[in-house]
Coordinates of C-alpha atoms and ligand atoms in Angstrom, one line a residue:
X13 CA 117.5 -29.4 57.8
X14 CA 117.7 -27.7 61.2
X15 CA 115.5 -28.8 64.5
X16 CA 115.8 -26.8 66.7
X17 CA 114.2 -27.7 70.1
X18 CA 112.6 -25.7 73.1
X19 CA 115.2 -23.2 74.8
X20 CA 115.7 -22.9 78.6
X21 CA 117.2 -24.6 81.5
X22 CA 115.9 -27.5 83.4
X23 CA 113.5 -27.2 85.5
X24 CA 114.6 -28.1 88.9
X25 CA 111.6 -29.7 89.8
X26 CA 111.7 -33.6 89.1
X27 CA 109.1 -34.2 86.5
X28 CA 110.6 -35.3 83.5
X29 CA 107.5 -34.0 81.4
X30 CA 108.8 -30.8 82.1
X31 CA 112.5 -30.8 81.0
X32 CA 113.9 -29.1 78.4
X33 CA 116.9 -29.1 76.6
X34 CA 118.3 -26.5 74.5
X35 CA 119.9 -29.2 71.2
X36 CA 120.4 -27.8 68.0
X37 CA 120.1 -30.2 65.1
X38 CA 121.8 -30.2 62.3
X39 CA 121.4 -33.3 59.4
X40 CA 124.2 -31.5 57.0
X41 CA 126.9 -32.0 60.2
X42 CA 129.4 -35.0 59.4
X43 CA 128.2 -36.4 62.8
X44 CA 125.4 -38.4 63.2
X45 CA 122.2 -37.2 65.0
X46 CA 123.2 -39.6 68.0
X47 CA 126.9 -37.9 68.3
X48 CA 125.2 -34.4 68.3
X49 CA 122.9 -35.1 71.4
X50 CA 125.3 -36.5 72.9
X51 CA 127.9 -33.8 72.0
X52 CA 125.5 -31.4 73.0
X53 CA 124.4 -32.7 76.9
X54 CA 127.7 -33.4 77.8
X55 CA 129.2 -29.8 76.9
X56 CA 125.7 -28.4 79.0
X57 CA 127.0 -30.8 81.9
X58 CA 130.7 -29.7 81.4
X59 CA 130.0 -26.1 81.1
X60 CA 127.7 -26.6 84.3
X61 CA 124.5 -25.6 82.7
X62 CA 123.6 -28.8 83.9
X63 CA 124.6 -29.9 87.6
X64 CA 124.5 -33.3 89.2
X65 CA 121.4 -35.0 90.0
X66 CA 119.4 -32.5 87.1
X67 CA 116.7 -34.5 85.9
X68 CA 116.6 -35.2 82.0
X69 CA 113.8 -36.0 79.4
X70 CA 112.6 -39.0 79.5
X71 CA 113.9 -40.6 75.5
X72 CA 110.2 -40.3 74.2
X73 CA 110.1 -36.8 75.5
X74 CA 113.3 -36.0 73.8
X75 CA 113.0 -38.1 70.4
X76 CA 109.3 -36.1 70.7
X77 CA 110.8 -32.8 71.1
X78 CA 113.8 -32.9 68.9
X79 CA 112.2 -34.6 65.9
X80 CA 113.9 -38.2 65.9
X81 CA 113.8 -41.3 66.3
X82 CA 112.9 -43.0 69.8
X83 CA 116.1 -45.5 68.8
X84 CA 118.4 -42.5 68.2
X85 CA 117.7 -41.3 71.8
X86 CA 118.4 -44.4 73.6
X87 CA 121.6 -44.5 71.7
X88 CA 122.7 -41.0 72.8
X89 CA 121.8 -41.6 76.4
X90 CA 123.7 -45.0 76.5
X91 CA 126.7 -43.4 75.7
X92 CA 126.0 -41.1 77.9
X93 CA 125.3 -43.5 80.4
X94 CA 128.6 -45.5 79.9
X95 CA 130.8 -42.6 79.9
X96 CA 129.5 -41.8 83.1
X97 CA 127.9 -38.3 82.5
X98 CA 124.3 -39.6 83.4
X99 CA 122.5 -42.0 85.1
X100 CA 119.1 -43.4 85.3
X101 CA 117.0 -44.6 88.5
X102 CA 114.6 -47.1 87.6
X103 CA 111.1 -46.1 87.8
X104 CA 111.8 -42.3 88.7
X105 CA 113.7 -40.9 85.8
X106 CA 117.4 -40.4 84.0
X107 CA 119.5 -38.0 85.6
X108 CA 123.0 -36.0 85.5
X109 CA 125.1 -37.8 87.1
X110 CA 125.9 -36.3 91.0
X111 CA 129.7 -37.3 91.0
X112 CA 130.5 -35.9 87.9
X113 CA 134.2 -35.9 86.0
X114 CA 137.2 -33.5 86.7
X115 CA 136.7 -31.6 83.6
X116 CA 140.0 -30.3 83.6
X117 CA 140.8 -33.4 81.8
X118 CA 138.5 -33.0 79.2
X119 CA 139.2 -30.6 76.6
X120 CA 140.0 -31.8 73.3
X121 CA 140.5 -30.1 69.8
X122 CA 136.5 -30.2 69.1
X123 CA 135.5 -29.1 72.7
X124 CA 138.0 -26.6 74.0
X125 CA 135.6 -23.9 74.2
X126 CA 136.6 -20.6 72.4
X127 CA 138.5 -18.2 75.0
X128 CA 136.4 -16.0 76.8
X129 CA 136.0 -12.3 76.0
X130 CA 139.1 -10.6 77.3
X131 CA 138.1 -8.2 80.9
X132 CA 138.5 -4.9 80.5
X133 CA 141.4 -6.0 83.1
X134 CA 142.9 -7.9 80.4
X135 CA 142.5 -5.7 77.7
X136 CA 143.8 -2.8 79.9
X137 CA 147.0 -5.0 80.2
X138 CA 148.0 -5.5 76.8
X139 CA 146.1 -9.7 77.3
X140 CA 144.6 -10.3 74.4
X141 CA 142.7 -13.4 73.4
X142 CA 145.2 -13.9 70.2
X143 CA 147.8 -14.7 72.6
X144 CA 146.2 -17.6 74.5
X145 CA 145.9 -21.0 73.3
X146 CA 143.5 -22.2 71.3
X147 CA 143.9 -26.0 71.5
X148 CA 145.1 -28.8 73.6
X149 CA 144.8 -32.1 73.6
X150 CA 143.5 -34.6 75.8
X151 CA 145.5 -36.9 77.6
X152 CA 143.0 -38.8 79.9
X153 CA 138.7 -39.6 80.1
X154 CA 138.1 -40.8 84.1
X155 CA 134.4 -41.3 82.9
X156 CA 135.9 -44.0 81.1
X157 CA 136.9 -45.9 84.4
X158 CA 133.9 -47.1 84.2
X159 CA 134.0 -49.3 81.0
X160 CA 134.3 -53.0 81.2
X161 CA 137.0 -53.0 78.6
X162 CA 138.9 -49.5 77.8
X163 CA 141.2 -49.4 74.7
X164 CA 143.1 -46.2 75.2
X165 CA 146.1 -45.3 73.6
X166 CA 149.5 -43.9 75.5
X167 CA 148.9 -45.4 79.0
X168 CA 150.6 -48.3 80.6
X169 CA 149.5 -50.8 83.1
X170 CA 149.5 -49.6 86.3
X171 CA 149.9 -53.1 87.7
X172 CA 153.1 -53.1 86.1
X173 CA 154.5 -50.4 87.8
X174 CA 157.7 -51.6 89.9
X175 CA 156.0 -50.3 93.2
X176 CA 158.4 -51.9 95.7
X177 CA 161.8 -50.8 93.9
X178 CA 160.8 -47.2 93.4
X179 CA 159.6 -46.9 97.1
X180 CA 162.8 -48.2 98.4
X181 CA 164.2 -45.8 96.2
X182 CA 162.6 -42.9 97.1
X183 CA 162.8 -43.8 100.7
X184 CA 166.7 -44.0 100.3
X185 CA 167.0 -41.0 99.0
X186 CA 164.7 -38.8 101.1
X187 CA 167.3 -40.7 103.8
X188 CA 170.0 -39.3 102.5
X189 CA 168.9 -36.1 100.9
X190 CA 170.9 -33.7 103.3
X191 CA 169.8 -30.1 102.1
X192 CA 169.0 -31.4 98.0
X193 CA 165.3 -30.6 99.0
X194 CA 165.9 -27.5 99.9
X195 CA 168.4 -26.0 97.6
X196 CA 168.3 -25.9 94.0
X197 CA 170.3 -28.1 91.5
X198 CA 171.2 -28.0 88.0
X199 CA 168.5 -27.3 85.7
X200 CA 170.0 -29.3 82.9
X201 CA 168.9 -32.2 85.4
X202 CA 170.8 -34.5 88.2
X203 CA 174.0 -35.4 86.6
X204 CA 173.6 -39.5 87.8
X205 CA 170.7 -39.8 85.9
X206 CA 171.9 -37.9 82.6
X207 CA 174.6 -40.3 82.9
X208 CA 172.0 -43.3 83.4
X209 CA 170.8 -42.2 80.1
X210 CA 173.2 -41.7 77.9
X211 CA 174.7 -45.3 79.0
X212 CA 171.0 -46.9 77.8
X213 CA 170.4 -45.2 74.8
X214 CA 173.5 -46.4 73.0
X215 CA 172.6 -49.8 73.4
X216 CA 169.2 -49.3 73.4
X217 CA 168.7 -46.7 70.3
X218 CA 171.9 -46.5 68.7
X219 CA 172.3 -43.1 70.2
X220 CA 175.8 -42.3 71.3
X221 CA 176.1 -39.3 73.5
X222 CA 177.5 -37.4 76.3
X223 CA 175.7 -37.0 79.6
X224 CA 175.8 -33.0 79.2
X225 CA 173.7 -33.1 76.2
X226 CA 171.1 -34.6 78.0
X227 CA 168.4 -32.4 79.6
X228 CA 165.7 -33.6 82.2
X229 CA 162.6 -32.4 81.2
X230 CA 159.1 -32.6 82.5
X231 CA 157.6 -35.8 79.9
X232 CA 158.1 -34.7 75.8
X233 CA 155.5 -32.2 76.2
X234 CA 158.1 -30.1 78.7
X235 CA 160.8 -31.0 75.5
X236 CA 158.4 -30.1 73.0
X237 CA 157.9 -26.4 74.6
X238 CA 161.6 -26.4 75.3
X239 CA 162.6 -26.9 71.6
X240 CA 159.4 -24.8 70.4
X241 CA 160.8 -21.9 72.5
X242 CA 164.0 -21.8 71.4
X243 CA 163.9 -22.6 67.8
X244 CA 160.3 -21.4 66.8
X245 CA 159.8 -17.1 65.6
X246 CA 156.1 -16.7 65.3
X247 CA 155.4 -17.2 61.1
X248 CA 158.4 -19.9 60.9
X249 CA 157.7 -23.1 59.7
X250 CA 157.0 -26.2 61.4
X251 CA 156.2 -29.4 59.4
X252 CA 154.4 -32.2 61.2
X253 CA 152.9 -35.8 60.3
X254 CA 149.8 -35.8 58.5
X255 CA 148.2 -37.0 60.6
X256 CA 150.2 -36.6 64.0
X257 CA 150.4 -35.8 67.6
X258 CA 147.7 -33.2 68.7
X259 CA 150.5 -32.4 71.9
X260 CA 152.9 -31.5 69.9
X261 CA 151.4 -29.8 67.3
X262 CA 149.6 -27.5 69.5
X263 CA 152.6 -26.4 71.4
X264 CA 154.6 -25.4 68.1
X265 CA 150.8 -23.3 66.7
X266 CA 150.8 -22.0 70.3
X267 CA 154.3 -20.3 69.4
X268 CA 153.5 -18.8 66.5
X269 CA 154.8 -21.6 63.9
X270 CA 152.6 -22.2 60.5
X271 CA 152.2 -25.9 60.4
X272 CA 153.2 -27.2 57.5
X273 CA 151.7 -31.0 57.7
X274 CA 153.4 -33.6 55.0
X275 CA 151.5 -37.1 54.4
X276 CA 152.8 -40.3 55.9
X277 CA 151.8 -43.4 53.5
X278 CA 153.5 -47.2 54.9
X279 CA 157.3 -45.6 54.8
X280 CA 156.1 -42.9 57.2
X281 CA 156.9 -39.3 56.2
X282 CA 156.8 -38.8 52.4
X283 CA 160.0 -36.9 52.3
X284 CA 159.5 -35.2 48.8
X285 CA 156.3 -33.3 50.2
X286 CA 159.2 -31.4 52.6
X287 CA 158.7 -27.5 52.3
X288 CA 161.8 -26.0 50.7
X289 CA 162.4 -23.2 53.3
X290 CA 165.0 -22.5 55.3
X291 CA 165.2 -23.1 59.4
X292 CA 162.5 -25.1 59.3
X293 CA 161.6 -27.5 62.8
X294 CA 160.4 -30.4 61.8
X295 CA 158.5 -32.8 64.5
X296 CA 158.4 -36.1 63.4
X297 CA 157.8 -40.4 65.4
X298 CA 160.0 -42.4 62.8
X299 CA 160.1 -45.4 65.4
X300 CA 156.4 -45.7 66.0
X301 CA 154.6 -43.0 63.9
X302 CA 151.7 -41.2 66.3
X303 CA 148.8 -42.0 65.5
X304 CA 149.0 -44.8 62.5
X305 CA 152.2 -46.8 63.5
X306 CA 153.9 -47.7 60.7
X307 CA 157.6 -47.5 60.9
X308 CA 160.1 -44.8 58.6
X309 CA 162.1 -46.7 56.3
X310 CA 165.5 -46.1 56.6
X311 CA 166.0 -44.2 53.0
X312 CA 163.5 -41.8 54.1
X313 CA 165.6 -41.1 56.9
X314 CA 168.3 -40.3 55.1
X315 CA 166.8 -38.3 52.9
X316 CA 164.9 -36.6 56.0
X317 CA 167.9 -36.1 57.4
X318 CA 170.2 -34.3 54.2
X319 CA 166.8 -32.0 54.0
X320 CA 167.5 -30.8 57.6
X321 CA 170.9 -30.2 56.4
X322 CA 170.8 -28.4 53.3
X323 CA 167.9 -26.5 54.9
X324 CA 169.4 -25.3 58.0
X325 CA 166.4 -26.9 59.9
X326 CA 166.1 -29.0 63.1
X327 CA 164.4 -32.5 63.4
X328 CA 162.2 -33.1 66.9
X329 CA 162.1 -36.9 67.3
X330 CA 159.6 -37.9 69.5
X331 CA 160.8 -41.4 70.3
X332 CA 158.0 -41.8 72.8
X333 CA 157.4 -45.8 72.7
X334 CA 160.3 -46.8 71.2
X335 CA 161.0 -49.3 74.0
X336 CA 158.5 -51.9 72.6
X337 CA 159.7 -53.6 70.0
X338 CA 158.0 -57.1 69.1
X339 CA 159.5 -57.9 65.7
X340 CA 163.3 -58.1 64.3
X341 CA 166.0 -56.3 66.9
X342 CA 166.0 -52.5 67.8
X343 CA 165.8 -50.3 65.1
X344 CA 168.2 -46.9 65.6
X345 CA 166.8 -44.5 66.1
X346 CA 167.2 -41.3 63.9
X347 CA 169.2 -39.7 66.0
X348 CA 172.0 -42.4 65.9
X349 CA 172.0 -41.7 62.4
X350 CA 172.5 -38.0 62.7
X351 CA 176.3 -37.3 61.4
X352 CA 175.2 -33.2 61.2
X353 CA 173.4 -32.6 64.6
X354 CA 170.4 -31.9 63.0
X355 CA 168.0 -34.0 65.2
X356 CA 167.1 -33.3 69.1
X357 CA 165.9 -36.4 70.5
X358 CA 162.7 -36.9 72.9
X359 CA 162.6 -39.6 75.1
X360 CA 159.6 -40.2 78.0
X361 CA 159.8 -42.3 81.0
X362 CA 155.8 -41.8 80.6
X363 CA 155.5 -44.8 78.8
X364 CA 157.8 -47.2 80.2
X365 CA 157.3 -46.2 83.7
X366 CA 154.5 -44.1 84.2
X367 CA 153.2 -40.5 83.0
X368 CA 152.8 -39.4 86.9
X369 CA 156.1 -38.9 87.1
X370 CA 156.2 -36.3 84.3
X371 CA 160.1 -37.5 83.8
X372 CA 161.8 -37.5 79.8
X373 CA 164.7 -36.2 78.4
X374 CA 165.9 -34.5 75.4
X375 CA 169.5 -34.9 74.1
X376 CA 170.5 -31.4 72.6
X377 CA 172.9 -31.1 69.5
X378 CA 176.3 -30.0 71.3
X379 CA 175.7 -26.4 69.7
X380 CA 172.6 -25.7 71.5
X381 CA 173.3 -27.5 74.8
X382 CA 173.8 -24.4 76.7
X383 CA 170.7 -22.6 75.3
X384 CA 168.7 -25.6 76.1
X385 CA 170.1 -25.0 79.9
X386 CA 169.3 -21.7 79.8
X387 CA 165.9 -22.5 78.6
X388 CA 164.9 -24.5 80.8
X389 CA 166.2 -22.4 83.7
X390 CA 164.1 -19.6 82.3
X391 CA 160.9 -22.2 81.9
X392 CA 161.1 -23.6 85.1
X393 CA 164.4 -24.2 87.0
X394 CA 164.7 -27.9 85.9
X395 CA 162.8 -30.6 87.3
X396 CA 162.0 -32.5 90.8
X397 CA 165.1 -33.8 92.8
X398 CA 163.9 -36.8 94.3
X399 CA 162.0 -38.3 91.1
X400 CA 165.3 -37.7 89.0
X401 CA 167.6 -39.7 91.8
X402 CA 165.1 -42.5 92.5
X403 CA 165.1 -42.8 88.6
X404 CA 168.6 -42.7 88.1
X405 CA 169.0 -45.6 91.1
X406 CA 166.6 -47.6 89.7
X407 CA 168.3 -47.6 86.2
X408 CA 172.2 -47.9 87.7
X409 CA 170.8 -51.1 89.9
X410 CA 170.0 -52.8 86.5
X411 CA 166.4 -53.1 87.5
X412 CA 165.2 -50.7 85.0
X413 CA 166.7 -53.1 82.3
X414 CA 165.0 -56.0 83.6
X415 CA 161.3 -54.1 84.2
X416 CA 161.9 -53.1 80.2
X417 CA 162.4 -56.7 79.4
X418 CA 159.6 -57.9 81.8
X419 CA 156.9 -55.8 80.4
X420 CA 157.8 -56.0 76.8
X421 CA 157.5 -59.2 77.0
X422 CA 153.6 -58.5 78.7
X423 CA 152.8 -56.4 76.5
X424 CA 153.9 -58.8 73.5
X425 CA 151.5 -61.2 74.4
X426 CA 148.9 -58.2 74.9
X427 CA 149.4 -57.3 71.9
X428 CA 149.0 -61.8 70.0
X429 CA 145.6 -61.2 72.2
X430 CA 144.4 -58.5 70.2
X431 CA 145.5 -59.9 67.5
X432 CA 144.3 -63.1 67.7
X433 CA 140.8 -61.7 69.2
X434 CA 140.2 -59.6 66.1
X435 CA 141.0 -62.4 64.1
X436 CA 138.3 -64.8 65.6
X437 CA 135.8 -62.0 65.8
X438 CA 135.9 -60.0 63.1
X439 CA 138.5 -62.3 60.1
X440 CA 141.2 -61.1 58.2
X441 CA 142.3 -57.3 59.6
X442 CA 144.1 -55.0 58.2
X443 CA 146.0 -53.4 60.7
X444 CA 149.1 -51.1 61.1
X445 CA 151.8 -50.3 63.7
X446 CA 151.3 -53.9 65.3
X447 CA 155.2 -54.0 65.4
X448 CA 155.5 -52.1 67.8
X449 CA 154.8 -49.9 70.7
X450 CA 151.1 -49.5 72.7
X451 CA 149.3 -49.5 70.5
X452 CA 148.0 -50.4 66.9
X453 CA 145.8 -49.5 64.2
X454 CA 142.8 -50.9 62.8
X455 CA 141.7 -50.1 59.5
X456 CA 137.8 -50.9 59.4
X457 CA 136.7 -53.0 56.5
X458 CA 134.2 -51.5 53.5
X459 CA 130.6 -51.6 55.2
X460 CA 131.5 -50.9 58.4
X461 CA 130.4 -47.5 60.0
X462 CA 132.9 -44.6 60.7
X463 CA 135.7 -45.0 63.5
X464 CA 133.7 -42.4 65.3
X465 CA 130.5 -44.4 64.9
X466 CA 132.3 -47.5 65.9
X467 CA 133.9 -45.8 68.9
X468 CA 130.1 -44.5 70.4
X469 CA 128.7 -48.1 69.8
X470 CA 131.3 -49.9 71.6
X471 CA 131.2 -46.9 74.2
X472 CA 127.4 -47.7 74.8
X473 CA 128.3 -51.6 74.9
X474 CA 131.0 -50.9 77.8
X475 CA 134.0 -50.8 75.3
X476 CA 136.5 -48.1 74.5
X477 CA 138.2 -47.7 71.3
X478 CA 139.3 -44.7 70.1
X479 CA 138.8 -42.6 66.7
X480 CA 141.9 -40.7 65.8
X481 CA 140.5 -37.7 67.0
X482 CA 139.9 -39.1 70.5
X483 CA 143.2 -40.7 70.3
X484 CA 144.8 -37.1 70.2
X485 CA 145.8 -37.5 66.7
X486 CA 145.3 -34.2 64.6
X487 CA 144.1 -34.7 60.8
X488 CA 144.8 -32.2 58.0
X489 CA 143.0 -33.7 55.0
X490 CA 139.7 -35.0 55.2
X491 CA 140.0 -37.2 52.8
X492 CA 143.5 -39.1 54.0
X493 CA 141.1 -42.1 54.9
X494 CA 141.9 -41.1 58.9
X495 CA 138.3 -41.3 59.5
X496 CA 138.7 -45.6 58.8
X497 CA 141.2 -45.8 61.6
X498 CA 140.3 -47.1 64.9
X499 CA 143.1 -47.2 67.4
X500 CA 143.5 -49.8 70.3
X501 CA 146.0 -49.3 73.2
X502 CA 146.6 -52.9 74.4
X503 CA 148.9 -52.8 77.1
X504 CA 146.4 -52.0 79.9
X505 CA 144.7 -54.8 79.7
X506 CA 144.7 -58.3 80.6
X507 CA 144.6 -61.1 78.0
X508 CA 141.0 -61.8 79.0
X509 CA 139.9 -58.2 79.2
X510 CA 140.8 -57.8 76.2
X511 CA 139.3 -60.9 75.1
X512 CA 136.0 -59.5 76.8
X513 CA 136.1 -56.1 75.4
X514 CA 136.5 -57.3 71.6
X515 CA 134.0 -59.8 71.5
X516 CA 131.5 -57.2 73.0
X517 CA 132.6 -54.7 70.2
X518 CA 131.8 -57.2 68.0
X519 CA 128.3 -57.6 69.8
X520 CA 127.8 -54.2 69.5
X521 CA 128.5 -53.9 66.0
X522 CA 126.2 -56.7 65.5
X523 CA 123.3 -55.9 67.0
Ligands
PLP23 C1 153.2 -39.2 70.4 C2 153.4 -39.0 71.8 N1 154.5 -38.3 72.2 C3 154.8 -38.1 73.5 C4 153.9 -38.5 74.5 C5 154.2 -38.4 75.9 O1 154.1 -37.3 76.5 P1 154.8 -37.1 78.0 O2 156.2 -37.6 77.9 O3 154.7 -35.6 78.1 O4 154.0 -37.8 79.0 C6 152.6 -39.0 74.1 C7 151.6 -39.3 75.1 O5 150.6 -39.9 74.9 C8 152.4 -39.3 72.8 O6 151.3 -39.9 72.4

């Protein structure tokens, strides 16, 4: 059945009685009634139909006007309340919030709003909406700030960052820098720290190569369009994770690819679901798999592997968290098993440093090093001086080794916390990806609601969790159980916060 309340803008004027809202109700939609409301203000306050300090039904007027329950109402404007859109001042009304997000941050799969009509401008020039993107992901919610306890996946602590070191760093160089500011450099990357590289990853990844295959890229999103735009002809094929990173997955449908997702199940990528086409790219997390964790198994590696081979394709490992490891030693990584030179590796300082510096790497099979120059001279010249040479100090001092080991160990005991806190609050879990890396994977028990429902009831309790959508996690097939996985970044958070934050979910799912 469809509701459909009263049209119009708010009134200005600040009398509740009189406000409007223009929600569309639909009780077919997946979503509960409480997601759609909620869905529907915020996109009004993000496409600025409503501004700050816009005064809002009251949630009898709205549960009145829209058909549903009182209870429903107060749920939607709790979430709203706790993600920071709205606000309410007692005994005068609820209201849009005045300092409202950056919602450049804030487009998603579900939200990015379809591309506007071309100008005649455009059109004239040959523009035309097919060519733009369609979908990106979203790396970051500020409203979320606000929570007293937010699960996010993919970002680290930033009390963990090693401050001092990398301002006496920087302050060297900038010292020092004679004209490096002010000419340019190779856009392969500064040579010290492609050598600071390749010296970690054999020890660290089992990956044994030269500092010229390396190149310096902006974070794995820079290496994803780097790879994308070199080995990608619009209609080729790209096969993915299903399900797997919205980032990259994006970038290669932004080129043109046809994704071509293949199932994971506990061993990670079922290998026998691989297309059998020729000069294939296939983007794949064997250490960590994004967004459910679990780990390839090392026959599915090889087999991955000889497929690349006797297809003429190219593997994309995104080795993105690979420096947490909690259980057993290192595990190679697929590239240090690649005799052919089928795989190009990814690896992000975003994760063990910090994604502000927008520093990662990609180590090119020796064929394509110098198109991958080339490349990413074309793209953008290669990448920030000083950040590169701070970097590359801070790993030749040996203090990069010893922040790794530092905050592994942190984030180890981050992780027993969670552990231990869903234990006591909720029993026997069943969870995935716990090994290793940020984060980890809750699958929610039979008579529990939805991860999505979960996620807005811990939202309006203070708590942030994240469905797989929210967790930038792209689904293919409705029915691959995605929709019972609730993901929980841990390494963020103190032992007590996170404490805090799961016994408050489990209030919330309580109550
Ligand atoms: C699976 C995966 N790969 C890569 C990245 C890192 O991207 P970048 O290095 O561009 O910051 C992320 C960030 O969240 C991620 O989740």
């Amino acid at each position: 059945m469809m509701s459909i309340a009263t049209l119009g803008r708010p009134s200005p004027v600040v009398r509740s009685g009189h406000v409007q809202l223009s929600i569309i109700l639909n009780e077919s939609e997946k979503s509960t009634l409480q997601t759609q409301i909620f869905d529907q203000i915020r996109t009004m306050i993000l496409n600025g139909q409503l501004r700050g300090d816009d005064p809002l039904p009251t949630t009898r007027e709205l549960s009145a006007q829209l058909g549903v329950s009182r209870n429903t109402a107060v749920l939607a404007y709790e979430r709203l309340i706790a993600e920071g859109y709205i606000r309410t001042k007692p005994y005068v009304g609820t209201f849009v919030s005045p300092d409202l997000p950056d919602t450049a941050f804030l487009s998603s799969a579900a939200e990015t709003p379809a591309a506007p009509a071309a100008t005649d401008e455009a059109q004239g020039s040959g523009v035309g909406e097919e060519t733009l993107p369609q979908r990106t992901h979203r790396l970051a919610d500020p409203n979320r700030r606000r929570l007293a306890a937010d699960f996010w996946v993919g970002r680290p602590d930033a009390r963990t960052f090693p401050m001092k070191a990398w301002s006496q760093h920087i302050k060297a160089r900038l010292k020092s820098a004679g004209s490096k500011l002010t000419s340019y450099s190779d856009p392969a990357g500064l040579l010290e720290l492609r050598q600071a590289i390749a010296k970690h990853l054999g020890p660290a990844r089992g990956v044994v190569c030269d500092p010229d295959q390396i190149i310096i890229v902006g974070g794995c999103q820079d290496g994803f369009n780097l790879v994308g735009r070199l080995l990608v002809k619009p209609g080729s094929t790209a096969v993915v994770e299903s399900p797997c990173y919205q980032g990259a997955a994006f970038v290669l449908e932004s080129l043109g690819a046809k994704l071509h997702p293949v199932p994971i199940d506990k061993d990670g990528l079922d290998v026998t679901q691989l297309p059998h086409v020729k000069g294939a790219v296939a983007y794949v997390t064997p250490s960590h798999q994004y967004p459910v964790g679990v780990t390839m198994s090392l026959q599915r590696r090889i087999e991955l592997l000889s497929w690349a081979t006797q297809y003429d394709a190219y593997i994309m490992e995104d080795d993105y968290d690979s420096d947490f490891r909690f259980v057993g030693s290192p595990l190679t990584a697929l590239k240090g098993l690649d005799r052919n030179e089928r795989v190009i590796y990814l690896g992000t300082f975003s994760k063990c440093m910090g994604p502000g510096l927008r520093l990662g790497y990609v180590v090119a099979p020796r064929r394509l090093v110098d198109s991958f120059r080339r490349m990413k001279m074309l793209m953008n010249n290669g990448q920030s001086w000083l950040e590169q040479a701070a970097m590359a100090d801070f790993m030749a001092s040996g203090e990069f080794g010893r922040h790794l080991r530092r905050i592994r160990q942190l984030y180890r005991e981050r992780r027993d916390a969670l552990l231990g806190a869903l234990h006591k609050h909720f029993g026997e879990c069943e969870v995935y990806g716990e090994q290793a890396g940020m984060h980890l994977v809750w699958k929610l028990p039979e008579g529990f609601p939805s991860a999505e429902e979960v996620e807005a009831k811990g939202l309006a309790a203070g708590v942030g969790v994240c469905s797989l959508a929210t967790g930038s996690a792209l689904r293919f097939d409705k029915n691959d159980g995605g929709d019972r996985l609730l993901m929980f970044g841990f390494v963020a958070l103190s032992e007590k916060e996170i404490e805090e934050g799961v016994s408050r979910l489990a209030q919330a799912l309580k109550g």
